[in-house]
Coordinates of C-alpha atoms and ligand atoms in Angstrom, one line a residue:
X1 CA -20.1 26.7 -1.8
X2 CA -20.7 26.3 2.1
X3 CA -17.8 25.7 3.5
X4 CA -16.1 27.5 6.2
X5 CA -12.9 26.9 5.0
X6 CA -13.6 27.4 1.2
X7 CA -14.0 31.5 0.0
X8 CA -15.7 30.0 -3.0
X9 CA -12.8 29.7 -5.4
X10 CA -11.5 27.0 -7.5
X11 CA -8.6 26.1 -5.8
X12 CA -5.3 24.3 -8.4
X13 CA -5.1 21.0 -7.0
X14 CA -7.0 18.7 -4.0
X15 CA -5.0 15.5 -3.0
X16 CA -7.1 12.8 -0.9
X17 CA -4.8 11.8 1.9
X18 CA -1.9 12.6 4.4
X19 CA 0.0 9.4 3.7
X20 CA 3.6 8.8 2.1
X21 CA 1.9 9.5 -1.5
X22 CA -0.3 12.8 -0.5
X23 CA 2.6 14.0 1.7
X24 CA 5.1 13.5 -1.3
X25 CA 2.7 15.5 -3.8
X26 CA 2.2 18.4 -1.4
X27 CA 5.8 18.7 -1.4
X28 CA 6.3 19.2 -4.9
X29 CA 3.6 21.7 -4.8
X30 CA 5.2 23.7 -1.9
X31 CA 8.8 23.7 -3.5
X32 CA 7.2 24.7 -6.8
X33 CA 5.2 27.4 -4.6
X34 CA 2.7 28.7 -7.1
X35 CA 0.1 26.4 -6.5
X36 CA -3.0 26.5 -4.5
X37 CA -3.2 23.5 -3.0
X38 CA -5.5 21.8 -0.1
X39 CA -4.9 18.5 1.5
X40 CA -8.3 16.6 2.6
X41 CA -7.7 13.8 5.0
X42 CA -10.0 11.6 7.0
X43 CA -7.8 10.9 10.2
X44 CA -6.8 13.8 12.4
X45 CA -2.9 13.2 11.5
X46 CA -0.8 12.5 8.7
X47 CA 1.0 9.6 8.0
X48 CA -1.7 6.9 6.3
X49 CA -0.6 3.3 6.6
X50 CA 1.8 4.1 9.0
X51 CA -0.4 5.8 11.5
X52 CA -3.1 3.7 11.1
X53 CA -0.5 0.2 11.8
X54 CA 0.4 1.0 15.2
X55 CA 0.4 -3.2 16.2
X56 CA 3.0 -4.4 18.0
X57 CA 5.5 -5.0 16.2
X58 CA 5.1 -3.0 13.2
X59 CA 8.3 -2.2 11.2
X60 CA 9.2 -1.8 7.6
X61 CA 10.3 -4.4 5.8
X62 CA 12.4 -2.6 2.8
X63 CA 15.3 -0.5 3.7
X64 CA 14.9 2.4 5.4
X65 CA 17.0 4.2 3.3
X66 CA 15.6 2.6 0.7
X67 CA 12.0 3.7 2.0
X68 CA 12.5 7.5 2.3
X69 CA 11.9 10.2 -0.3
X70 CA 15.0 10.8 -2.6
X71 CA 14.1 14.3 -1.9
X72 CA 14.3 14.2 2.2
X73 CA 17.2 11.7 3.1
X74 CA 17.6 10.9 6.7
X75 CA 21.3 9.7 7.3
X76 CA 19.7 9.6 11.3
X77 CA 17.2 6.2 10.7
X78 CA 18.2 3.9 13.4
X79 CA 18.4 0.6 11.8
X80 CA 18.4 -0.7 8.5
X81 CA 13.9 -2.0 9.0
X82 CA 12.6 0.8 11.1
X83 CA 9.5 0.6 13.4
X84 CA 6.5 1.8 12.8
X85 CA 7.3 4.9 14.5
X86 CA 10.3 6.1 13.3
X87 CA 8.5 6.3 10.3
X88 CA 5.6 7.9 11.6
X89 CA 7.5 10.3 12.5
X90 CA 10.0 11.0 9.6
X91 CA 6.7 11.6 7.8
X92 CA 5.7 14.3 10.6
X93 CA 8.5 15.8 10.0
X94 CA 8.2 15.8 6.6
X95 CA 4.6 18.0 6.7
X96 CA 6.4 20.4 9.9
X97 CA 9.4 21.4 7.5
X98 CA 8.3 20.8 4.2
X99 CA 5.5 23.8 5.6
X100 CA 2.2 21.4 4.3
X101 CA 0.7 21.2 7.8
X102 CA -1.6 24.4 6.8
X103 CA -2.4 23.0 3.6
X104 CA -4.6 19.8 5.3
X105 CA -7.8 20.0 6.4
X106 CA -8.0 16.9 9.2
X107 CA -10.9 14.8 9.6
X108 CA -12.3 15.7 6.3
X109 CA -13.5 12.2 4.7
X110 CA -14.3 12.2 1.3
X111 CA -17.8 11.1 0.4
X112 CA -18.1 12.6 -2.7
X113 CA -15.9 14.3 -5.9
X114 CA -17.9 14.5 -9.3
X115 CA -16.3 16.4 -12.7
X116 CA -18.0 19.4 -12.9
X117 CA -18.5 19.7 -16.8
X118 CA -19.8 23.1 -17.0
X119 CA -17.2 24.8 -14.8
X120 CA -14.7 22.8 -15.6
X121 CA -13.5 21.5 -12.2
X122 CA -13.9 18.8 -9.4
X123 CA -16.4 19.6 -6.9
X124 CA -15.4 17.6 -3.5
X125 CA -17.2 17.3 -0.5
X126 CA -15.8 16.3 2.9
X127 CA -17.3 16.4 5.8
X128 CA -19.9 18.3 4.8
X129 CA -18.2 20.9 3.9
X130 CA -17.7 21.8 -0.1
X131 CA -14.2 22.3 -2.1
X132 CA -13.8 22.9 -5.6
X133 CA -10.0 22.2 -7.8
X134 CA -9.3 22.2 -11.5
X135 CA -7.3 19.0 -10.7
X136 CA -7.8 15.9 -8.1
X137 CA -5.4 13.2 -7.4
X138 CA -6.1 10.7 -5.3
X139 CA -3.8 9.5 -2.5
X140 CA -6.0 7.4 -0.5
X141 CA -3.6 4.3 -0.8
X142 CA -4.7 1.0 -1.4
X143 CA -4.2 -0.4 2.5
X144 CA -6.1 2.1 3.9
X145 CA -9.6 0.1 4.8
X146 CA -8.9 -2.7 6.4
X147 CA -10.7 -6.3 5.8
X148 CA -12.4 -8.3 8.5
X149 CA -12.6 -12.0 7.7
X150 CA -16.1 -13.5 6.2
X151 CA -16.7 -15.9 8.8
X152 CA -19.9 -17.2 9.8
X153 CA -20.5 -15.9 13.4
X154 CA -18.1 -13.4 13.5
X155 CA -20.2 -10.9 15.3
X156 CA -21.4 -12.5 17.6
X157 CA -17.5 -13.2 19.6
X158 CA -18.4 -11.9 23.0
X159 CA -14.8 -11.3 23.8
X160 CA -12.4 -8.6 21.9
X161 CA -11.8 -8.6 18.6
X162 CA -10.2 -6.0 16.4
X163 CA -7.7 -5.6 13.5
X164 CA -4.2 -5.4 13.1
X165 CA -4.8 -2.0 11.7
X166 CA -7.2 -0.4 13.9
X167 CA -5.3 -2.3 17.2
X168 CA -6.8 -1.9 20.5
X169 CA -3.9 0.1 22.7
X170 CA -6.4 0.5 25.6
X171 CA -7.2 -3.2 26.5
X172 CA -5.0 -4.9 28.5
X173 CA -3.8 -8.6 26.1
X174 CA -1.3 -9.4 29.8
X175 CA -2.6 -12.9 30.6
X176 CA -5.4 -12.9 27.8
X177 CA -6.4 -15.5 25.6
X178 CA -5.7 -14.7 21.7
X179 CA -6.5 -16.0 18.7
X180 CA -4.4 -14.1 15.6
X181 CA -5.8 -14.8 12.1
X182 CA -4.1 -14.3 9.3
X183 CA -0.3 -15.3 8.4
X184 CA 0.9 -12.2 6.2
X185 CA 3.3 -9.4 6.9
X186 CA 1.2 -8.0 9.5
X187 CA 0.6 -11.2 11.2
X188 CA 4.0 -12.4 11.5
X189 CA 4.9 -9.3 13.0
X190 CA 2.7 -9.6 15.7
X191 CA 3.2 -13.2 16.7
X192 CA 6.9 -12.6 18.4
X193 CA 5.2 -9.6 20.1
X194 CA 2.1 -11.0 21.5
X195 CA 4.0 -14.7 22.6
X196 CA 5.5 -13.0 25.1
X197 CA 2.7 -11.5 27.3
X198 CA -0.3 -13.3 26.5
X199 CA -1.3 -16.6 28.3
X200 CA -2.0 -18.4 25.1
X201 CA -1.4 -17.6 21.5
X202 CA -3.5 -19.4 18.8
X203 CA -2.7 -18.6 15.3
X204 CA -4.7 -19.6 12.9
X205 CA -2.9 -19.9 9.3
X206 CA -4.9 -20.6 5.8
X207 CA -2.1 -20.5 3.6
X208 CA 1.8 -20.8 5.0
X209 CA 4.0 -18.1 3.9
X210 CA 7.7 -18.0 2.2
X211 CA 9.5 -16.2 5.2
X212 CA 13.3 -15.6 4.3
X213 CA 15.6 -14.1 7.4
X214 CA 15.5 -10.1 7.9
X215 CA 19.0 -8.9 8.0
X216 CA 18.7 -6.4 10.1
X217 CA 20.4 -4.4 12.4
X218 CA 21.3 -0.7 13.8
X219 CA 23.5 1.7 12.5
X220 CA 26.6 2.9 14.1
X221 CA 26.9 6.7 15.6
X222 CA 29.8 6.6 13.2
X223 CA 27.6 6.0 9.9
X224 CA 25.0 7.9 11.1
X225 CA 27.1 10.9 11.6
X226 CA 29.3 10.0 7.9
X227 CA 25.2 10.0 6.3
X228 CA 24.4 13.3 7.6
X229 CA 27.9 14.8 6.8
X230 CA 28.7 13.1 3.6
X231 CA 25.2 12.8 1.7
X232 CA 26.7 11.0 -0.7
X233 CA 27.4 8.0 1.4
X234 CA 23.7 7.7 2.0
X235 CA 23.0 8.4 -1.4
X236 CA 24.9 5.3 -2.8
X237 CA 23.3 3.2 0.3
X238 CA 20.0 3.9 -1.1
X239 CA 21.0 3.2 -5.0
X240 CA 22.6 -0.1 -4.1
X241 CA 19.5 -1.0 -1.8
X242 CA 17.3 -0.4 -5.3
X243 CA 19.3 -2.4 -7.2
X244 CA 19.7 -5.0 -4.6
X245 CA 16.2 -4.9 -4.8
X246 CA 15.5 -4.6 -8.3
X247 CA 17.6 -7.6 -9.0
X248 CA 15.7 -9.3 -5.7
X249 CA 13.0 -9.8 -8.7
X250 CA 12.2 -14.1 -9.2
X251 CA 9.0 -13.3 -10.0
X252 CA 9.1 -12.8 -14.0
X253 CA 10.7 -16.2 -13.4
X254 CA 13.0 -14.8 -16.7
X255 CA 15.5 -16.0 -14.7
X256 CA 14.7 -19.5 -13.1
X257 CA 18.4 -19.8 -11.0
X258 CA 17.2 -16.5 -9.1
X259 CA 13.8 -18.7 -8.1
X260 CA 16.0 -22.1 -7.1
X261 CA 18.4 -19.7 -5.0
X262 CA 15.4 -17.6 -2.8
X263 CA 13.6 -20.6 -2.6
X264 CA 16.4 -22.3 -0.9
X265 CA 17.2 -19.5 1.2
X266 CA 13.4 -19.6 2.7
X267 CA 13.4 -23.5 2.5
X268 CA 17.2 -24.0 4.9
X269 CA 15.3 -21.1 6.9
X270 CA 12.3 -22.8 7.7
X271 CA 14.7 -26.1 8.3
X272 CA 16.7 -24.7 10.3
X273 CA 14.7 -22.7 12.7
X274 CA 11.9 -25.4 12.8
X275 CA 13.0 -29.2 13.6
X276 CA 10.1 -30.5 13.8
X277 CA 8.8 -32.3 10.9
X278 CA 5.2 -31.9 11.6
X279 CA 5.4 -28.2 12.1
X280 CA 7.2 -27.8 9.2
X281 CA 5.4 -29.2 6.9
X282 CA 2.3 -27.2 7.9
X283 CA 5.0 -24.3 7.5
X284 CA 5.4 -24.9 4.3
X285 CA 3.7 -23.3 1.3
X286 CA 2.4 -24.9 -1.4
X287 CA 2.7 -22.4 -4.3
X288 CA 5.7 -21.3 -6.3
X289 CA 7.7 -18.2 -4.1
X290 CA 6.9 -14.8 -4.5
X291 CA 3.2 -15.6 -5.5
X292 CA 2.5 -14.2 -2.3
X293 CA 4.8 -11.3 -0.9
X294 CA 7.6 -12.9 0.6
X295 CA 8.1 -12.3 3.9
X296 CA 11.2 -11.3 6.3
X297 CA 11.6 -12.3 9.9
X298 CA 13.9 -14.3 12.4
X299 CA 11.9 -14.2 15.5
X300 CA 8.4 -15.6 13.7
X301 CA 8.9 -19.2 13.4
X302 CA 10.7 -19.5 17.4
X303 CA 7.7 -17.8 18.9
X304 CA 5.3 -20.5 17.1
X305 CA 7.7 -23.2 19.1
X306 CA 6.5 -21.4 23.0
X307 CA 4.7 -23.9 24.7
X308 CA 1.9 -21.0 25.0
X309 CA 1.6 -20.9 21.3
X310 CA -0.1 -23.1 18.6
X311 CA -0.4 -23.2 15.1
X312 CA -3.9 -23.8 13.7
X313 CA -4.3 -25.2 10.0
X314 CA -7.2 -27.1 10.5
X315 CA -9.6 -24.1 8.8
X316 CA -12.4 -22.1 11.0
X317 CA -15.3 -23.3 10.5
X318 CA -17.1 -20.6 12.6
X319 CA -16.9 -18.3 15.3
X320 CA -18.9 -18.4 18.2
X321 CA -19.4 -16.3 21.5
X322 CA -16.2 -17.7 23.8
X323 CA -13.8 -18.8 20.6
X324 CA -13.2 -20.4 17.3
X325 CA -14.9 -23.7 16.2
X326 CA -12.5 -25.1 13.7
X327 CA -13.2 -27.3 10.7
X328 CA -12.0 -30.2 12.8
X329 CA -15.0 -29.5 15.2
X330 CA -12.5 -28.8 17.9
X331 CA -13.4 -25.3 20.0
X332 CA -10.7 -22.9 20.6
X333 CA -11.5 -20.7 24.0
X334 CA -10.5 -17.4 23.7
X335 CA -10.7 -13.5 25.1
X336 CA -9.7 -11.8 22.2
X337 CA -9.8 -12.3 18.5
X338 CA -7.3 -9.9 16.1
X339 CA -8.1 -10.2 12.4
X340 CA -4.6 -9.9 10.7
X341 CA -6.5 -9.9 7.6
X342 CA -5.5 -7.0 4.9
X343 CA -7.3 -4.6 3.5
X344 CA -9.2 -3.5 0.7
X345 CA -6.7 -3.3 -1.4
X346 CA -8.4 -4.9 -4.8
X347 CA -11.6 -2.4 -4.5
X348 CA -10.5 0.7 -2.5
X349 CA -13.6 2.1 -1.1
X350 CA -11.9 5.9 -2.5
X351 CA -12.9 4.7 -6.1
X352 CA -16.9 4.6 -5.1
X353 CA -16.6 8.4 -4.4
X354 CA -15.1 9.4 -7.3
X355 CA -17.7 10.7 -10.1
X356 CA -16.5 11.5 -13.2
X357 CA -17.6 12.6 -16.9
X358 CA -20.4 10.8 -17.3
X359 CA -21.6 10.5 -14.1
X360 CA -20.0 7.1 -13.2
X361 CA -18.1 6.7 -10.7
X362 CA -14.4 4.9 -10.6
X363 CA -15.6 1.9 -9.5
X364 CA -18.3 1.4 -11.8
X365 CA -16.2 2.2 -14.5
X366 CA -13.8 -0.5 -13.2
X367 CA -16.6 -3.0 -13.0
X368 CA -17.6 -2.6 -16.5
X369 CA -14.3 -3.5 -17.7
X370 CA -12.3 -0.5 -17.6
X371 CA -9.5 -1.6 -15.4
X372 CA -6.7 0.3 -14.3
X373 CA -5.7 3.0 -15.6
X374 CA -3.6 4.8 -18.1
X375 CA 0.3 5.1 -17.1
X376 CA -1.2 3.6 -14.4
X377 CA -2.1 7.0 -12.9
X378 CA -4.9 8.8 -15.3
X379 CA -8.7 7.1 -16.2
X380 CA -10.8 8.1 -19.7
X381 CA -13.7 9.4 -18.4
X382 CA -11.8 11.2 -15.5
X383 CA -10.6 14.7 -16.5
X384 CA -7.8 16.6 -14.9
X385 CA -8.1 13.3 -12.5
X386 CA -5.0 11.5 -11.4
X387 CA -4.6 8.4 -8.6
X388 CA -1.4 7.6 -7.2
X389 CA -0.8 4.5 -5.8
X390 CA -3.6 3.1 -7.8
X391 CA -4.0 0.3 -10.2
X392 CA -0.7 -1.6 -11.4
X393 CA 1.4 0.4 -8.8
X394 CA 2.4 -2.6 -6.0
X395 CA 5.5 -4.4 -5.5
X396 CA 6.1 -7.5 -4.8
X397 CA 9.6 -6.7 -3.4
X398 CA 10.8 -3.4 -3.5
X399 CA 9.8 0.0 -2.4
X400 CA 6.7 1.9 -2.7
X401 CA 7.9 5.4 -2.2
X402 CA 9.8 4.9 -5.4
X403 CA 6.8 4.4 -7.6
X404 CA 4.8 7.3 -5.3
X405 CA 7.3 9.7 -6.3
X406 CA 7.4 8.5 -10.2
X407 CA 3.7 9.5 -9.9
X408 CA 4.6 12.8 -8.1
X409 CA 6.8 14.1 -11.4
X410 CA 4.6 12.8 -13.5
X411 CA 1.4 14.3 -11.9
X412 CA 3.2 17.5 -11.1
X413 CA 3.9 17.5 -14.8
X414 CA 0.6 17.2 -16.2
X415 CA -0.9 20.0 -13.2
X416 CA 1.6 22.1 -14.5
X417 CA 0.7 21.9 -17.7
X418 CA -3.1 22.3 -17.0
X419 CA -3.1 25.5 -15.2
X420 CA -0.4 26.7 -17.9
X421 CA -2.3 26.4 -20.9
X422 CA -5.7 25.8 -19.4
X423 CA -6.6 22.7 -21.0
X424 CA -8.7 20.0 -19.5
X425 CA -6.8 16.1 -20.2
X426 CA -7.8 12.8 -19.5
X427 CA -6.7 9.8 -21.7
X428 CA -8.4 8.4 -25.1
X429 CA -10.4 5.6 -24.0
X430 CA -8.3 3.2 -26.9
X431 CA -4.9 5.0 -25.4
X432 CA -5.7 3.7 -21.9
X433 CA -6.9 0.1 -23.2
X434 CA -4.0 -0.5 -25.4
X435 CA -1.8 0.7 -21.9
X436 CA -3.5 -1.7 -19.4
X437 CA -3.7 -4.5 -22.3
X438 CA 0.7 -4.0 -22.6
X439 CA 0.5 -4.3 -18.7
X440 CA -1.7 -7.4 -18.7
X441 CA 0.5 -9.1 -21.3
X442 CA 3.7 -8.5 -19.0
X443 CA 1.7 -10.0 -16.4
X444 CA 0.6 -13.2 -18.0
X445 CA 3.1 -16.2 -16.9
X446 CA 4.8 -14.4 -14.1
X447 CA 4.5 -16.1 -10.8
X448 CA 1.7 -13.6 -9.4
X449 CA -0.7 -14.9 -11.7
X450 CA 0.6 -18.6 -12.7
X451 CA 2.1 -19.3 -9.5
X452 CA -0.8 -21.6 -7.8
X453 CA -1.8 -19.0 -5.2
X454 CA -4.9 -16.8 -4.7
X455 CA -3.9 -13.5 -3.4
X456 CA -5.3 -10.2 -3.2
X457 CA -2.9 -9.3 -6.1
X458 CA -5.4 -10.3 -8.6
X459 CA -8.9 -9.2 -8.9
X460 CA -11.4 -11.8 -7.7
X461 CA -14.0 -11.3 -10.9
X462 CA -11.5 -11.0 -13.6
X463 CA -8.7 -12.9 -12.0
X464 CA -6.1 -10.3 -13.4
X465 CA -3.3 -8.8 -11.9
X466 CA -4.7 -5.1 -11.0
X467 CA -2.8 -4.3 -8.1
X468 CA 0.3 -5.3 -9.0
X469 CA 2.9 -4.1 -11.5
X470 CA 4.4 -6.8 -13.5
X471 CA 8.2 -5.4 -14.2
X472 CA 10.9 -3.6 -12.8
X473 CA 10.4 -0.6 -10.7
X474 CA 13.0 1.0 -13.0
X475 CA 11.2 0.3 -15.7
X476 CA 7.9 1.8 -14.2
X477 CA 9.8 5.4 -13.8
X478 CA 11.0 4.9 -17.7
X479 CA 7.4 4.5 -19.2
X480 CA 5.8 6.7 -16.3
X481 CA 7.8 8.9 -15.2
X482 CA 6.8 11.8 -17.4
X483 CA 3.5 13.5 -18.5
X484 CA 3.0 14.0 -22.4
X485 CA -0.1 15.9 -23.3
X486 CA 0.3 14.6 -26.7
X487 CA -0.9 10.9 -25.2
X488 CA -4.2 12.8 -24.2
X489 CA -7.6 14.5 -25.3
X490 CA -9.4 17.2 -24.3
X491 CA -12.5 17.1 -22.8
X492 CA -15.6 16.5 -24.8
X493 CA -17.7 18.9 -26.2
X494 CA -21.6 18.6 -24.8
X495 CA -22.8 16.8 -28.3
X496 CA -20.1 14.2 -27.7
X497 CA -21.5 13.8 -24.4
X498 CA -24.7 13.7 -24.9
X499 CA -24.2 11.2 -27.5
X500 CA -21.9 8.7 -24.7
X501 CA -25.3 9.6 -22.0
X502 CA -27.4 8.0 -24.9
Ligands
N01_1 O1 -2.5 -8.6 4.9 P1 -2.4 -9.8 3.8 P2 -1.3 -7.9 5.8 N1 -9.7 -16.8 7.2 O2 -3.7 -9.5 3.0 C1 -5.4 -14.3 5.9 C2 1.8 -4.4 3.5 N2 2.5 -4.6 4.8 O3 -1.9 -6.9 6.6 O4 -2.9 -15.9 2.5 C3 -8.4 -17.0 7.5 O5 -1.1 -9.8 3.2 C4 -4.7 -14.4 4.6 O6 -4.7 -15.8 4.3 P3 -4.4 -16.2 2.7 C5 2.4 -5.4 2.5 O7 2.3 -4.9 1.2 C6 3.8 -4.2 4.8 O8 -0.5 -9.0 6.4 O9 -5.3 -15.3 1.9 N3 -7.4 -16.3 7.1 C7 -3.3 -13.8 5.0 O10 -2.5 -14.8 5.7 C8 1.4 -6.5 2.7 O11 1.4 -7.4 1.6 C9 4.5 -4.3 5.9 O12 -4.8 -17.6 2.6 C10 -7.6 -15.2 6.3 C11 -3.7 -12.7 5.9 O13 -5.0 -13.0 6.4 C12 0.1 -5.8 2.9 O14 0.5 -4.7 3.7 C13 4.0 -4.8 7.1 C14 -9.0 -14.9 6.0 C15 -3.8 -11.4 5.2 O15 -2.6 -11.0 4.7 C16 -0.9 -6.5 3.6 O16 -0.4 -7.3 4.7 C17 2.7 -5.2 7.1 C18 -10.0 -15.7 6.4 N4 -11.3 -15.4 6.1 C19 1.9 -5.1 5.9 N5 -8.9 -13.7 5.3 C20 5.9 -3.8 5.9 O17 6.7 -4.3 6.5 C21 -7.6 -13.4 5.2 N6 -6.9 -14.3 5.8 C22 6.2 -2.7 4.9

């Protein structure tokens, strides 16, 4: 061992990544306090998504209370969407108080973690420098790396161009020229912002998405004050925001009333905030709601009405040095290009790294028709190897840091149960089939995979829903919300694996 930083031993646990998920794992660690635990992150702060989204802009769009850890309520959050950095820094906070800020090495990018068979542990290296853990779990997230579009010429744009995630704070847009591509929940955040300072605003939109209003607003000093001295208060804030978002849920389409009712609510929004026919109907999508996240916002469609802005549905053809050439043939001038265009969220770069048993890594595994993953946090082939946030973990609607911290118990289970009895787990092969296959089924017929859209919900290759998971997030914490070793299998013994080499 090399590093610097490592004296050589085989540390409990390593988590990948300082976002919402890492953060929330460390912190089960630290309150348990008998682990030995390192944080490796890539960035030089914590915070993942949310410090990597600093657009213009940027802002939840679940509840804030809602979007919290149960475990760290803050009756304080400003509104019921908070910004991008409120958030940022609630999760700050978090690793100040919570006492994980020692526990993360910065800047230390994963490029490789391989099962160690013959010492039983994960050798990681990050950075160049070398750690070792009888347990890895992966929190690298699955909007971490973002996407740049595949259009022809895209390099060669002589003017600006960079994504909404990676944004450019030091270039001056005042009086610029911009084209925005992409129409998701990053790019109608930005629209509103940009419309106002730039001298002309193209947007350029491939598929129109269902945007109901955002029902926002601030909270009082008076309910702040009542959160902070009355927890309770907050409390039952944040268990009717679940269930008004569990029931928010049209996308089984069990209940077809639910899918008549949001429908209408995004179709008298589009009406009534767009009177013109023409723009409308480009507006309007043409795939059943909810196939595509639906999307919350008051401010989007006006700001596609300035006279500085234009919608563009005509397709790009190509890009060029100056601007766009769209399918129409028409050139669009422009100084600065911003890709609004996701991530990698179907093939997370993380899951090339990641070696295990055999000497494949996730993503090959993956590719050779191993999808997802068993509870949707544990892969055969993978000992003593969890991933939160991984396959089967999204929402549609709803919130994320509710299925990161059914991971956490479930993960903080199973490491607990490792270094107790010194066993080495990872899930029977036919275990984690029959698992994904029960996911898969609950998938087929819902509106993410029979809903007319292509989204990056469903895995180009296969065309099944691997990001997303297909029920109720209370029904996620019910099947996955608890590790039993009895559903696993020790690690091989070295005529086994020879024999799976061969
Ligand atoms: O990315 P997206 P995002 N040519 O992948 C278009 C979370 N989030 O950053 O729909 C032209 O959703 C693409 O078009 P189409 C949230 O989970 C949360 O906006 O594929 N267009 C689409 O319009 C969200 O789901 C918040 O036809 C191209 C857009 O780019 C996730 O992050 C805020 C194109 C990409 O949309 C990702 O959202 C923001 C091309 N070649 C984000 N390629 C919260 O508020 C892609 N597009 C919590």
């Amino acid at each position: 061992v090399t590093s610097a930083d490592n004296e050589g031993r085989v540390r409990d646990a390593i988590i990948i990544g300082a976002g919402f998920a890492g953060l929330g794992m460390a912190v089960a660690f630290e309150r348990e306090g008998l682990i030995d635990y390192l944080i490796l992150e890539r960035a030089g702060d914590v915070g993942g998504a949310w410090r990597d989204n600093t657009y213009p802009g940027a802002a939840c769009d679940i509840q804030s209370h809602l979007y919290s850890y149960s475990f760290r309520p803050n009756p304080d959050w400003s509104r019921v969407f908070a910004t991008q950095p409120e958030i940022l820094a609630y999760l700050r906070r978090t690793a100040e108080e919570e006492g994980i800020r020692p526990h993360i090495r910065f800047g230390a990018d994963v490029t490789s973690a391989r099962w160690n068979s013959r010492d039983r542990c994960w050798d990681v290296t990050a950075a160049g420098s070398e750690y070792r853990a009888r347990t890895l779990i992966s929190a690298a997230g699955h909007l971490s790396d973002p996407v740049y579009p595949d259009i022809p010429g895209l390099q060669t744009f002589a003017g600006r161009l960079f994504h909404s995630a990676r944004w450019d704070h030091e270039f001056e847009l005042r009086g610029t020229r911009v084209g925005l591509i992409g129409t998701g929940a990053s790019g109608i955040q930005i629209v509103p912002e940009l419309a106002d300072v730039v001298a002309s605003l193209d947007v350029f939109q491939r598929s129109a998405p269902y945007i109901v209003p955002r029902r926002d607003r601030e909270y009082t000093v008076a309910e702040k004050r009542m959160f902070a001295r009355v927890p309770e208060t907050a409390q039952n804030l944040r268990d009717e925001l679940f269930w008004y978002n569990e029931s928010r849920f049209p996308q089984r389409r069990q209940v077809p009333s639910f899918i008549e009712q949001i429908s209408s609510v995004a179709r008298d929004h589009l009406a009534s905030q767009v009177p013109d026919p023409a723009l409308r109907a480009q507006l309007t999508p043409d795939y059943e709601i909810g196939c595509k996240r639906i999307l919350i916002s008051n401010d989007y469609y006006p700001a596609l009405q300035r006279p500085n802005v234009r919608l563009r549905t005509e397709g790009i053809a190509r890009i060029d040095e100056t601007g766009i050439v769209l399918g129409s043939g028409e050139h669009v001038d422009l100084d600065v290009i911003v890709a609004a265009t996701g991530f990698e969220a179907v093939e997370p770069p993380i899951s090339r790294v990641i070696v295990g048993r055999i000497g494949r890594s996730l993503a090959e595994t993956w590719d050779a028709g191993m999808e997802g993953a068993y509870a949707c946090t544990t892969v055969a082939g993978f000992p003593n190897f969890f991933i939160a946030l991984g396959p089967n973990t999204g929402l549609g609607a709803g919130s994320m840091i509710y299925m990161a911290e059914t991971q956490i118990g479930y993960v903080r289970e199973a490491v607990a149960y490792i270094l107790a009895t010194g066993a080495t787990v990872e899930p029977a092969e036919s275990a984690q089939r029959r698992y994904v296959e029960s996911v898969h089924r609950r998938s087929e017929g819902t509106v993410w995979t029979a809903g007319g859209c292509s989204s990056w919900y469903l895995h180009p290759r296969s065309g099944r829903l691997t990001t997303l998971w297909p029920d109720f997030m209370s029904q996620f914490r019910r099947e996955n919300g608890h590790f039993s070793p009895s559903d696993y299998v020790s690690e091989p013994d070295a005529g086994e694996l020879a024999l799976q080499r061969s």
